[in-house]
Short mmCIF file of C-alpha atoms and ligand atoms in Angstrom, two decimals:
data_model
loop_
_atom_site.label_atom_id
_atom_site.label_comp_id
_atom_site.label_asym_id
_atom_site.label_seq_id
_atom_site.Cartn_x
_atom_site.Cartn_y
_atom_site.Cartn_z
CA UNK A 92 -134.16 45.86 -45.68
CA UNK A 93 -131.17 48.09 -44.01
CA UNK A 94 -127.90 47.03 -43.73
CA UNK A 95 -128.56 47.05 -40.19
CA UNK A 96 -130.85 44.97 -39.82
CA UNK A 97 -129.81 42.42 -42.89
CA UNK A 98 -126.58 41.70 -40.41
CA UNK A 99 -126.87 38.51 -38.47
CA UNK A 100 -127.05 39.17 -34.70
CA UNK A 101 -123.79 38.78 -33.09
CA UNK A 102 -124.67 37.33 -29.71
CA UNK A 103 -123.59 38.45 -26.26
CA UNK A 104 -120.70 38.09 -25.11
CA UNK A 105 -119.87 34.61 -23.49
CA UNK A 106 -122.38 33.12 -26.03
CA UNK A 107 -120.62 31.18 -28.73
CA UNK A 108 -121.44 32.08 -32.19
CA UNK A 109 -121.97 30.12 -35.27
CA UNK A 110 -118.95 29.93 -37.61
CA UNK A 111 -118.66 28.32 -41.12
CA UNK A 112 -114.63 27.93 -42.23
CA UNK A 113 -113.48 28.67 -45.49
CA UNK A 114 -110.03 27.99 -47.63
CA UNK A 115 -109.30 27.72 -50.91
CA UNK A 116 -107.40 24.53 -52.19
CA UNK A 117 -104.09 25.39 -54.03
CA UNK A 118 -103.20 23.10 -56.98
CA UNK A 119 -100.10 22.53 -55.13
CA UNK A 120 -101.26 21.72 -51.99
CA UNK A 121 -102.25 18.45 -50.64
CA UNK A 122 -105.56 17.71 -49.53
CA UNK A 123 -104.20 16.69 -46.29
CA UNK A 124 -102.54 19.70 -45.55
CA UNK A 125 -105.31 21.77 -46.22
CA UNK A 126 -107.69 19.80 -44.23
CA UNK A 127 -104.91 19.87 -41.02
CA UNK A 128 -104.67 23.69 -41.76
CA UNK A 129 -108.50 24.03 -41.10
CA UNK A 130 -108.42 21.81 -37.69
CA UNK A 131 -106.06 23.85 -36.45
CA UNK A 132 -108.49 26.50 -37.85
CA UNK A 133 -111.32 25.15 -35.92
CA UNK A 134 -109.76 24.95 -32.58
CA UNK A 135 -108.33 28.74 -32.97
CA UNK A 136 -112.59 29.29 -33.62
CA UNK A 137 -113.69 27.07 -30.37
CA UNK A 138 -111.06 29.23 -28.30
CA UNK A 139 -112.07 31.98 -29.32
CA UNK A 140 -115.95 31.24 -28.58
CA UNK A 141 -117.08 29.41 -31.98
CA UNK A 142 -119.01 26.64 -33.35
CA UNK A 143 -117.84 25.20 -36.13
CA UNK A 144 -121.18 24.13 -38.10
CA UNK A 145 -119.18 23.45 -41.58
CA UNK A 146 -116.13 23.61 -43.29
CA UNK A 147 -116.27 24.86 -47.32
CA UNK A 148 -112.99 24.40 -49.43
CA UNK A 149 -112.56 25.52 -53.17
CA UNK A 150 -109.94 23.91 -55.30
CA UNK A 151 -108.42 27.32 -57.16
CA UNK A 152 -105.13 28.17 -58.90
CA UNK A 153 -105.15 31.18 -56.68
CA UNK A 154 -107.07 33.33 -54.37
CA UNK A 155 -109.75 35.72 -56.34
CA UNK A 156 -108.10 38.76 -55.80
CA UNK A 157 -112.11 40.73 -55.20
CA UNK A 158 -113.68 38.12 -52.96
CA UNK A 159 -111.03 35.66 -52.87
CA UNK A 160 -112.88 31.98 -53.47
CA UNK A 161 -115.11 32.72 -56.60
CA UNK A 162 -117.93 34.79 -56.55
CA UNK A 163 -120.44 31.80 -57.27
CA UNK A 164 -118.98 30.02 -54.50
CA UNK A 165 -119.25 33.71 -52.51
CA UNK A 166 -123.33 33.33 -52.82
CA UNK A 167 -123.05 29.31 -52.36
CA UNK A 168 -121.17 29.59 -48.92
CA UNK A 169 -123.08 32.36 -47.96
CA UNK A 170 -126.27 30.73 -48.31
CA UNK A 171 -125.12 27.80 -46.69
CA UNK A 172 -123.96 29.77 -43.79
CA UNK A 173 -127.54 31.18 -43.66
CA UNK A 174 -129.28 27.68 -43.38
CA UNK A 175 -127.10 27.21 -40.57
CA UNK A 176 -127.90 29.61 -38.69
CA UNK A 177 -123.79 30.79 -38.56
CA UNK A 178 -123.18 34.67 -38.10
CA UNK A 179 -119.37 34.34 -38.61
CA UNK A 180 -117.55 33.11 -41.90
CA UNK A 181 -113.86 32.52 -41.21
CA UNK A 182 -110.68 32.43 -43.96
CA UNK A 183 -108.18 30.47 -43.41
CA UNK A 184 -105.50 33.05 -44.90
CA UNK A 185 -104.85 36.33 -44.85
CA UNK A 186 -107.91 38.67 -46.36
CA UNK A 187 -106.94 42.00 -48.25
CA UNK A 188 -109.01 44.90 -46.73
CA UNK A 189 -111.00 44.79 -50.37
CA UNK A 190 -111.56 41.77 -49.52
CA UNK A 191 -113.28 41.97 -46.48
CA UNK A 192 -115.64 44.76 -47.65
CA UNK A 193 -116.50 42.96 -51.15
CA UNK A 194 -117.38 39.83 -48.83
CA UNK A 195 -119.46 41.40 -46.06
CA UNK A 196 -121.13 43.63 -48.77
CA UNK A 197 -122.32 40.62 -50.50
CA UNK A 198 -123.02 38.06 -47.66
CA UNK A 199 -124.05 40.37 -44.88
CA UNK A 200 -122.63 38.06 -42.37
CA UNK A 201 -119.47 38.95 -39.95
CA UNK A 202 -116.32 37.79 -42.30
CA UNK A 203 -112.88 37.69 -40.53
CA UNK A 204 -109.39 35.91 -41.32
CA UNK A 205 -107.03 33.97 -39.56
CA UNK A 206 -104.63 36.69 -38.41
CA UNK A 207 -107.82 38.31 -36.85
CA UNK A 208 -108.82 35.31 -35.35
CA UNK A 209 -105.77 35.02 -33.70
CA UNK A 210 -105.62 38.87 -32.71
CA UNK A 211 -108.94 38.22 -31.04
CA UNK A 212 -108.10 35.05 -28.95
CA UNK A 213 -104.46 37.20 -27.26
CA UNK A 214 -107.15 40.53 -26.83
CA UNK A 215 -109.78 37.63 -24.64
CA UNK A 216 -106.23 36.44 -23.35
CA UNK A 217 -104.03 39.48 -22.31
CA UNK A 218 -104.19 39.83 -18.20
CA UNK A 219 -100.86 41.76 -17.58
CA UNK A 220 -100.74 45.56 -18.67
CA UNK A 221 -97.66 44.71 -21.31
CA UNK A 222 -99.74 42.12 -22.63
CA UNK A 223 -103.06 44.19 -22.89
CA UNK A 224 -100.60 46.84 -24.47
CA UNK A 225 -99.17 44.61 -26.87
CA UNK A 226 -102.10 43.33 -27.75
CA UNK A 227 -104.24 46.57 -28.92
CA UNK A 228 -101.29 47.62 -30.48
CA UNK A 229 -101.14 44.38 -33.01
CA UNK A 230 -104.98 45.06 -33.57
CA UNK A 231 -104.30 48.70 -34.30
CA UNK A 232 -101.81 47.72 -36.47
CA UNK A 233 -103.44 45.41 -38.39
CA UNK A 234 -106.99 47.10 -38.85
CA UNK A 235 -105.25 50.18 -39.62
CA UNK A 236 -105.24 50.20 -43.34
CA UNK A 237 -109.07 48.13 -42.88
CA UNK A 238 -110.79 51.27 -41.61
CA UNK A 239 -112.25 51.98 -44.92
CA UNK A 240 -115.91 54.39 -44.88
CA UNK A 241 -117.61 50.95 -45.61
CA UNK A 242 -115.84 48.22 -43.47
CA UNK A 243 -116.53 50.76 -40.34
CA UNK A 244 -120.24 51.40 -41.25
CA UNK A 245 -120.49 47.45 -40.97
CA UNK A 246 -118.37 46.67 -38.31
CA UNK A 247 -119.76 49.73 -36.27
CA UNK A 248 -122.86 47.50 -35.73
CA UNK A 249 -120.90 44.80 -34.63
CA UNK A 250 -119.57 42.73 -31.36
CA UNK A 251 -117.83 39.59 -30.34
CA UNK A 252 -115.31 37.84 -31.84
CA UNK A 253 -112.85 39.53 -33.95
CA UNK A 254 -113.95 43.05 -32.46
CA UNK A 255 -112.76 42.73 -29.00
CA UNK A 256 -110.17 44.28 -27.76
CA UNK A 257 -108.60 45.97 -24.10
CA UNK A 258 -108.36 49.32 -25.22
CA UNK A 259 -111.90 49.61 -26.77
CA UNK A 260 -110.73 51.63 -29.04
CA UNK A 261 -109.89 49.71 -32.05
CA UNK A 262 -112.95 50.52 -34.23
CA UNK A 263 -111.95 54.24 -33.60
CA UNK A 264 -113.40 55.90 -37.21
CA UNK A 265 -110.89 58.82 -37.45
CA UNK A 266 -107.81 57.19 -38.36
CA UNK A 267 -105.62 60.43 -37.05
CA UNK A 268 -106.59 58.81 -33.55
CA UNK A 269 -105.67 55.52 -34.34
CA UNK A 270 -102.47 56.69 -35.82
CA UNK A 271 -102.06 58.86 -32.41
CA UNK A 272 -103.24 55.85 -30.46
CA UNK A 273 -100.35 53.90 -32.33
CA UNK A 274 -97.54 56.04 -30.94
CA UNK A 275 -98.99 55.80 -27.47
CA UNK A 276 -99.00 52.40 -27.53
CA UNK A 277 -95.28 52.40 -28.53
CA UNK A 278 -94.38 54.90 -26.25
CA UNK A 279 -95.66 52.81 -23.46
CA UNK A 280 -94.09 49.38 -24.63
CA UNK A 281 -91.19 51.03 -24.46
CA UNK A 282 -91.07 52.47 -21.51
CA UNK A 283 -92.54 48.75 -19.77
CA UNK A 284 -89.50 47.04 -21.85
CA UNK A 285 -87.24 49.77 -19.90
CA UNK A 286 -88.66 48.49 -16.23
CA UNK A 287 -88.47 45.02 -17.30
CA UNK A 288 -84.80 45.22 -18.25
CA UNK A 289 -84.26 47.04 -14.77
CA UNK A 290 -86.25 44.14 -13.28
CA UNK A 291 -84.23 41.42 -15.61
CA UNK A 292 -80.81 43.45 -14.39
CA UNK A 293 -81.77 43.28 -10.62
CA UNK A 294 -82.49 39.50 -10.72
CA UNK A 295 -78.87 38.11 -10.02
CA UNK A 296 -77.40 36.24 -12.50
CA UNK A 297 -78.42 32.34 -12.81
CA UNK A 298 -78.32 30.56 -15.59
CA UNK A 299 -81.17 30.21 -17.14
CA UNK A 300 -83.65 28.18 -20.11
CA UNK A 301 -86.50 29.51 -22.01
CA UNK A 302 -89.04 26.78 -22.83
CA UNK A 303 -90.23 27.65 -26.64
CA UNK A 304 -92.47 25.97 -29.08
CA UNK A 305 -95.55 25.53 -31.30
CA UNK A 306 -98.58 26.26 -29.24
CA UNK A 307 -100.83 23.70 -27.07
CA UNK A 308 -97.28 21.49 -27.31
CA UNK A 309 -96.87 21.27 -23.43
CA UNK A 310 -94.45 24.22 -22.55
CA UNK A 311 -96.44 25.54 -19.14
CA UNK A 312 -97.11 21.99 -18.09
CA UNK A 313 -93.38 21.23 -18.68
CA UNK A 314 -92.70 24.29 -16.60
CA UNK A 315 -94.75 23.01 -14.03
CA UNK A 316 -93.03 19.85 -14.13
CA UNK A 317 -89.31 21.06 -13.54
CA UNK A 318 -90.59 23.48 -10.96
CA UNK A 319 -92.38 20.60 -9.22
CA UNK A 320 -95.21 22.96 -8.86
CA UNK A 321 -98.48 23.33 -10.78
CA UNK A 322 -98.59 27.24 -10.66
CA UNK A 323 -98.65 28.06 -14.96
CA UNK A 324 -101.67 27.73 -16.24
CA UNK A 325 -102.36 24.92 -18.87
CA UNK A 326 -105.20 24.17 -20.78
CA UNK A 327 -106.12 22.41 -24.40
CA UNK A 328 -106.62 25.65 -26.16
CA UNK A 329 -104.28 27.26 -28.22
CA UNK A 330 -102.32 30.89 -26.70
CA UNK A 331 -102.77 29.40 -23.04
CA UNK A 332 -99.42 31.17 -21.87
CA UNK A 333 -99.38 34.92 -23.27
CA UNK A 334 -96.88 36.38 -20.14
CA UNK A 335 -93.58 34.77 -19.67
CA UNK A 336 -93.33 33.09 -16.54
CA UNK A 337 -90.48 31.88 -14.96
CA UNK A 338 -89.73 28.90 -12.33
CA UNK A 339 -86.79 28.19 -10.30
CA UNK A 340 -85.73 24.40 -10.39
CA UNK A 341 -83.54 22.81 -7.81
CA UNK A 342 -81.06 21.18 -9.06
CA UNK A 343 -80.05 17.50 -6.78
CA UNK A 344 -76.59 19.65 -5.38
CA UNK A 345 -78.32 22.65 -4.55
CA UNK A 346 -77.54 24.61 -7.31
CA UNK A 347 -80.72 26.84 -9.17
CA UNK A 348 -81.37 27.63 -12.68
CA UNK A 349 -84.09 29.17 -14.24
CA UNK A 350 -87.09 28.00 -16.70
CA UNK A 351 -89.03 30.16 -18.64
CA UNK A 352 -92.15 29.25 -20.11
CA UNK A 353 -93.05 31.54 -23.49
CA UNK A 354 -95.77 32.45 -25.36
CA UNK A 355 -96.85 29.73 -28.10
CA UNK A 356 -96.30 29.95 -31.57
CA UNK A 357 -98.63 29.30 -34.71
CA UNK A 358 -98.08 28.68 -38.49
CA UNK A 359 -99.21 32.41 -40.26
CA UNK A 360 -99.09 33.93 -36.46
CA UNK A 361 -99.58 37.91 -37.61
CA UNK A 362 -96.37 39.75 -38.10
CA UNK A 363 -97.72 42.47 -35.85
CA UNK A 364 -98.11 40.36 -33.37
CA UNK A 365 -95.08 38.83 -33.23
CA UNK A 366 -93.41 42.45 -33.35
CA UNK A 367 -95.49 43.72 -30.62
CA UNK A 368 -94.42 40.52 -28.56
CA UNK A 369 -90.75 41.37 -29.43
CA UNK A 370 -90.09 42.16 -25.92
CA UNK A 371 -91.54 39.70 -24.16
CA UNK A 372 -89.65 36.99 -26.38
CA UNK A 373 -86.65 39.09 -25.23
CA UNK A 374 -86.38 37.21 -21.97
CA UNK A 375 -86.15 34.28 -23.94
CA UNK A 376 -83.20 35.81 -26.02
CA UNK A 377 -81.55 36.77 -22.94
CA UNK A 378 -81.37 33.45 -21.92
CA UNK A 379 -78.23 30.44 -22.26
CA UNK A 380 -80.16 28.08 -23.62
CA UNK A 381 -83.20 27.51 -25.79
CA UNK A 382 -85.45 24.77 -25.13
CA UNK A 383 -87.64 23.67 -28.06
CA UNK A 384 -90.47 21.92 -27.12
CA UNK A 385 -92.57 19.68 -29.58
CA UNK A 386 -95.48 17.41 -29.55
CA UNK A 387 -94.58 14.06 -30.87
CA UNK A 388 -98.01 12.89 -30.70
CA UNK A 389 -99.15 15.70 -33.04
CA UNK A 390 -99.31 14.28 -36.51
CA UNK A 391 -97.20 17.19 -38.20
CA UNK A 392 -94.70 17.90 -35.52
CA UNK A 393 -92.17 18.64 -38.03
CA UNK A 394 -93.84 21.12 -39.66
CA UNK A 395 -94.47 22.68 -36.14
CA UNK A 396 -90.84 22.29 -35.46
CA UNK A 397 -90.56 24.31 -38.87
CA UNK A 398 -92.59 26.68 -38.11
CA UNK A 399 -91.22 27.32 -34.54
CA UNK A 400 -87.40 27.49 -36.18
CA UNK A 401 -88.83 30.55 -38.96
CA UNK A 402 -90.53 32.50 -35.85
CA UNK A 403 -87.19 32.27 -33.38
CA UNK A 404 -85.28 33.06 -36.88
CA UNK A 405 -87.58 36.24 -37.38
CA UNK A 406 -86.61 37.31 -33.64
CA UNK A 407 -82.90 36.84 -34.31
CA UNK A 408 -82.15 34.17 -31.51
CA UNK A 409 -81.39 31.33 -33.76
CA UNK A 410 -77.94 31.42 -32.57
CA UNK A 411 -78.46 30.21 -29.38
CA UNK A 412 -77.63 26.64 -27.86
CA UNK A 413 -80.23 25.15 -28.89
CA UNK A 414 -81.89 21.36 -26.82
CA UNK A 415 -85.02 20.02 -29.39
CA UNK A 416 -87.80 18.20 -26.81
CA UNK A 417 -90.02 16.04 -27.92
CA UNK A 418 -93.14 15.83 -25.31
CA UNK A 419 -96.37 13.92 -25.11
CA UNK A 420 -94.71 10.45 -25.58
CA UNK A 421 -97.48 8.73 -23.70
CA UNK A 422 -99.86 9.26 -26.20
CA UNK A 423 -97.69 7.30 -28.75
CA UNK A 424 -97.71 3.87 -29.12
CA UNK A 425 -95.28 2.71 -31.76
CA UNK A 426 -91.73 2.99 -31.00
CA UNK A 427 -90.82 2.68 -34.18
CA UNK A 428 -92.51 6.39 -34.11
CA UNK A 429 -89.70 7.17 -31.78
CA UNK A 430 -87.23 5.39 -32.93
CA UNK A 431 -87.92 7.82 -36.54
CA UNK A 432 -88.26 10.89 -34.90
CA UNK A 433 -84.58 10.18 -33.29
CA UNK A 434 -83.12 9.11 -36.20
CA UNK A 435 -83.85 11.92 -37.60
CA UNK A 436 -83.10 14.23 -34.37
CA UNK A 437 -80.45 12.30 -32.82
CA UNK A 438 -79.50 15.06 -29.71
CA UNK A 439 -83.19 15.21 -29.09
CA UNK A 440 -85.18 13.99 -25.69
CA UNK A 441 -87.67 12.22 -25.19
CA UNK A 442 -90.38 12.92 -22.46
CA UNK A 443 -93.74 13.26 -21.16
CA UNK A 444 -95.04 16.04 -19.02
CA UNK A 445 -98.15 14.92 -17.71
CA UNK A 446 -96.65 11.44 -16.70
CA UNK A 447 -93.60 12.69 -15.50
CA UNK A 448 -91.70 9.97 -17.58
CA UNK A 449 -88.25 10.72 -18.41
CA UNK A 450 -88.41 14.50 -17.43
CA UNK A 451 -85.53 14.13 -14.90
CA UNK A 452 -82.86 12.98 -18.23
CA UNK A 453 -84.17 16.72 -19.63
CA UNK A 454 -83.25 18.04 -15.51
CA UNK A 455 -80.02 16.49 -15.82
CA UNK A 456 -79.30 17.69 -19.72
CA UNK A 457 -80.09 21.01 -18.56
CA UNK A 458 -77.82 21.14 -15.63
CA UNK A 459 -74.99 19.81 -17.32
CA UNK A 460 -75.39 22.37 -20.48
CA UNK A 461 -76.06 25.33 -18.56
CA UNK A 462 -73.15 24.68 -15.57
CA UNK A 463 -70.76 23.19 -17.82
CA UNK A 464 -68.98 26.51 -17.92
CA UNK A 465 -68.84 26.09 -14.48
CA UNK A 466 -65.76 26.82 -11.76
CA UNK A 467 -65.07 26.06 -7.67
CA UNK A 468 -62.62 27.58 -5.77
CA UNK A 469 -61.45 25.91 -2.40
CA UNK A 470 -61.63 29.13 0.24
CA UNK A 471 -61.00 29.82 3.88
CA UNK A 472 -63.23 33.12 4.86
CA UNK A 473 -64.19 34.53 8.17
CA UNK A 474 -67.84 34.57 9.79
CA UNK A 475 -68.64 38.29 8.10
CA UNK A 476 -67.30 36.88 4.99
CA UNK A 477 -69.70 34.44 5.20
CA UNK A 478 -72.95 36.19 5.78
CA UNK A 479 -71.85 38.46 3.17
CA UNK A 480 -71.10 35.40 0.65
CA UNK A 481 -74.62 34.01 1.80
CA UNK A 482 -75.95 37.48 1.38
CA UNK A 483 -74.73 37.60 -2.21
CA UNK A 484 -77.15 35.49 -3.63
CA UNK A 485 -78.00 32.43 -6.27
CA UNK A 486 -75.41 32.98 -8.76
CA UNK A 487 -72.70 30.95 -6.73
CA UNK A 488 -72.61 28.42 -4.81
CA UNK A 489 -71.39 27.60 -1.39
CA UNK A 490 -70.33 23.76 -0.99
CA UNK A 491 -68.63 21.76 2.14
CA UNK A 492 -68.74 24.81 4.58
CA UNK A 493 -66.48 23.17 7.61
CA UNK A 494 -65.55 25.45 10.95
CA UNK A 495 -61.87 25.08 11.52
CA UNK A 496 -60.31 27.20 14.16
CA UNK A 497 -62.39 30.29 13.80
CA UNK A 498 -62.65 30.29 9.76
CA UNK A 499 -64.82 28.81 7.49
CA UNK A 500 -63.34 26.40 4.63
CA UNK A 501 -65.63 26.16 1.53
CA UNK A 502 -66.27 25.78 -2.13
CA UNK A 503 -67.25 28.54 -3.96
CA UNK A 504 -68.76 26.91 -7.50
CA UNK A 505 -70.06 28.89 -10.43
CA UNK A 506 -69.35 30.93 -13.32
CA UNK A 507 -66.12 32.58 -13.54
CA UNK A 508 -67.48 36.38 -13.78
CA UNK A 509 -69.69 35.51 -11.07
CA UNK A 510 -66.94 34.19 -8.61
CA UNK A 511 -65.03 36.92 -9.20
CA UNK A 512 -67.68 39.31 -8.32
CA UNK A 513 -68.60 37.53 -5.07
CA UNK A 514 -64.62 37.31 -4.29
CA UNK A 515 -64.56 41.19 -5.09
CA UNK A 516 -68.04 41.99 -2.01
CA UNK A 517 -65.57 40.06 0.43
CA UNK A 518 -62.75 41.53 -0.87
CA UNK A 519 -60.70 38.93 -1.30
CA UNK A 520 -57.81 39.02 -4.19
CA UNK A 521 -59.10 37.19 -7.20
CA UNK A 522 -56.84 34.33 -8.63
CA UNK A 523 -55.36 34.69 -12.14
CA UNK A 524 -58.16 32.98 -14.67
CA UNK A 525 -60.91 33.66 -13.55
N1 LIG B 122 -100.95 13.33 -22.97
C1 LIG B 122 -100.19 14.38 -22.67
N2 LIG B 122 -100.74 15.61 -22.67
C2 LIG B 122 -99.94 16.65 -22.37
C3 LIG B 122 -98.55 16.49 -22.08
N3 LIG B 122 -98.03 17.72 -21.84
C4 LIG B 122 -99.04 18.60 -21.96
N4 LIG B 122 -100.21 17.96 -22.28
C5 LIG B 122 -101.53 18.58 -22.49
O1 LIG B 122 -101.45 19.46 -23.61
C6 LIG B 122 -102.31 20.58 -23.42
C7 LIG B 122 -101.54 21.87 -23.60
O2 LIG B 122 -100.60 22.00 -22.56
P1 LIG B 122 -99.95 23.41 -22.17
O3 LIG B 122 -98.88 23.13 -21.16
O4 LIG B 122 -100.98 24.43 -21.85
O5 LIG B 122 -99.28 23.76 -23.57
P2 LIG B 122 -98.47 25.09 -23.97
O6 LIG B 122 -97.39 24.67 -24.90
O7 LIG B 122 -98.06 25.84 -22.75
O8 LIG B 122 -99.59 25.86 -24.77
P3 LIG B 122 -99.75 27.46 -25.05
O9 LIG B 122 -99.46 28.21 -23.79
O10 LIG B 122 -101.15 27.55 -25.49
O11 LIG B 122 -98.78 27.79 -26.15
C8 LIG B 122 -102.92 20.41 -22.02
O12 LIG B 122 -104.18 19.83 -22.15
C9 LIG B 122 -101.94 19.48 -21.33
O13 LIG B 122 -102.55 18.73 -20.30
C10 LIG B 122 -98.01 15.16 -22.10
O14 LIG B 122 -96.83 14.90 -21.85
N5 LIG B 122 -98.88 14.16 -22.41
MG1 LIG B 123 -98.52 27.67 -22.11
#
């Protein structure tokens, strides 16, 4: 029998295949922790179009640096994976590119790893250009030094998940192209990040909050919630969000800040990916505050919050004014759950999204961190003034606006730099300290 035809079908597109997990056990690690590590496993596999049919540990020192569980187990998982019926064997860590080729050579079934699990679910995800482009560039990236003779002889026969991509071109043999297709990418990221800091500059000045966090957590539906609208999309898969969106929320006296809602984040998420994504995470470094949104009812949200804290380290916004969120509190009962997870995060909320319960205490925390730098000025301007003050847009405010005698008497509230430039369109001398 060929190669060819000794390869399990890989079926059409919008089929699910068959997958059988794999990990191997560490010494060190608890049994728990492995087994958590492969749900969250098996729900990356059912987003990205997979049945799970069975899950296959192996208790190991470490990872066999050929095939990486043991070879017996190699034929043993392979054969279950046969009398299955699965075409698809997943690893729960990283593969080296030997790896990959020593396992498909010997269990002629599709064999692909976490980080390319992951790279396929944001390919089936990307909508926006920047996302599509960020996307095939991570993929590049990554199966770059995996375009061995063999690997692409396999993989040339293949489809589904772990080979889709936007650019349909990342099982591109000659890796000169790739290598050109590389610096294209780049070229254009850059050049998107350029308009988007154009766009970012144009937006006037309001304060604003990026919404951050472990994936599936509730960020978009907490988004939703401030905004009082339902416009982000939410759903219980993992990488729901993979554009940053961002919601205006009315404050009770008028005033506007900004929430945005980011993409996810996930323990192992591929370095690649997370430096292709560097510049949409910028508009969450641009902004005053960090939000860091967790899921209480998740039975390891600290090591979520952990996880989170390493990725927003590896972007180099950990300096930031930072609020920890816990969501999801309606699907705990205990409150001695609570009453732990505040002990041990005292300036944390509280909150659930769906319900709605408590969200207005995060409202009010975020209005009083993000105006508490906040000014007013008592002014008297003329009707021109005016329209150009209302002209000037969300960054100040205009409070108690009373006619008197031809003039207008108002406050002007907001941040200093801000008043100052509004005092400068109607020309009006700017007190001393602002
Ligand atoms: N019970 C309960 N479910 C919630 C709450 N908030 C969000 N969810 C659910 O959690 C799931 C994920 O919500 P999303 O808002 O998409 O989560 P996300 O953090 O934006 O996820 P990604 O974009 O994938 O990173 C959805 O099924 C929501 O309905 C909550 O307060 N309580
Ligand atoms: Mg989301």
């Amino acid at each position: 029998m060929n190669e060819r035809n000794a390869m399990k079908r890989t079926p059409p597109e919008g089929e699910r295949e068959r997958a059988v997990l794999c990990a191997v056990n560490r010494a060190a690690t608890p049994v728990w922790l492995v087994e958590d590590h492969l749900d969250e496993l098996a729900a990356l596999a059912d987003t990205a179009g997979a049945d799970v049919i069975e899950r296959i540990t192996q208790p190991r020192m470490k990872p066999d640096p050929a095939t990486y569980i043991g070879r017996g187990k190699v034929s043993e998982v392979t054969q279950r994976a046969k009398n299955q019926g699965a075409n698809l064997v997943i690893f729960d860590d990283d593969l080296t590119p030997v790896q990959v080729r020593n396992l498909e050579q010997r269990m002629k079934l599709k064999v692909i790893d976490r980080s390319g699990l992951i790279l396929d679910i944001f390919a089936r995800r990307a909508r926006t250009r920047e996302a599509k482009v960020q996307v095939e560039l991570a993929q590049l990236e990554y199966y770059y030094p995996r375009l061995t003779r063999m690997w692409t002889h396999l993989r040339g026969q293949q489809g589904g998940i772990g080979f889709r991509g936007p650019g349909e071109t990342q099982l591109e043999v000659d890796r000169r192209i790739v290598q050109r297709r590389i610096t294209q990418l780049k070229k254009q990221l850059a050049k998107i990040g350029r308009q988007r800091e154009t766009r970012r500059r144009s937006r006037r000045r309001i304060p604003t909050a990026a919404l951050v966090g472990y994936t599936n957590v509730g960020k978009s539906t907490l988004l939703n919630a401030l905004s009082g609208t339902d416009s982000a999309f939410v759903e219980n898969r993992l990488f729901a969000t993979l554009d940053p969106k961002w919601r205006r929320v009315e404050s009770e006296n008028g005033r506007a800040f900004i929430a945005i809602d980011t993409v996810g984040f996930i323990r192992k998420l591929p370095h690649h990916l997370v430096a292709s994504f560097r510049s949409t995470l910028e508009e969450a470094s641009t902004a005053d505050l960090i939000v860091h949104v967790a899921d209480l009812s998740h039975p390891l949200y600290d090591d979520q919050i952990e996880q989170t804290r390493r990725v927003i380290e590896q972007l180099e916004f950990e300096d930031k004014p930072t609020l920890l969120v816990f969501n999801k509190i309606d699907r705990v009962q205990q409150t001695s759950f609570i009453e732990k997870a505040r002990q041990n995060h005292p300036d944390s909320l509280f909150l659930s999204a769906t319900t709605g319960l408590r969200v207005w205490e995060l409202q009010k925390r975020l209005e009083r961190i993000l105006f508490a730098a906040e000014k007013s000025l008592a002014l008297e301007v003329s009707p021109d003034q005016l329209r150009l003050l209302q002209e000037y847009g969300d960054s100040v405010e205009l409070r108690n606006k009373q006619w008197h005698e031809g003039v207008i008497r108002l406050t002007l509230a907001g941040q200093g730099a801000d008043l100052a430039n509004a005092l400068r369109t109607i020309d009006h001398p700017i007190p001393q300290g602002l």
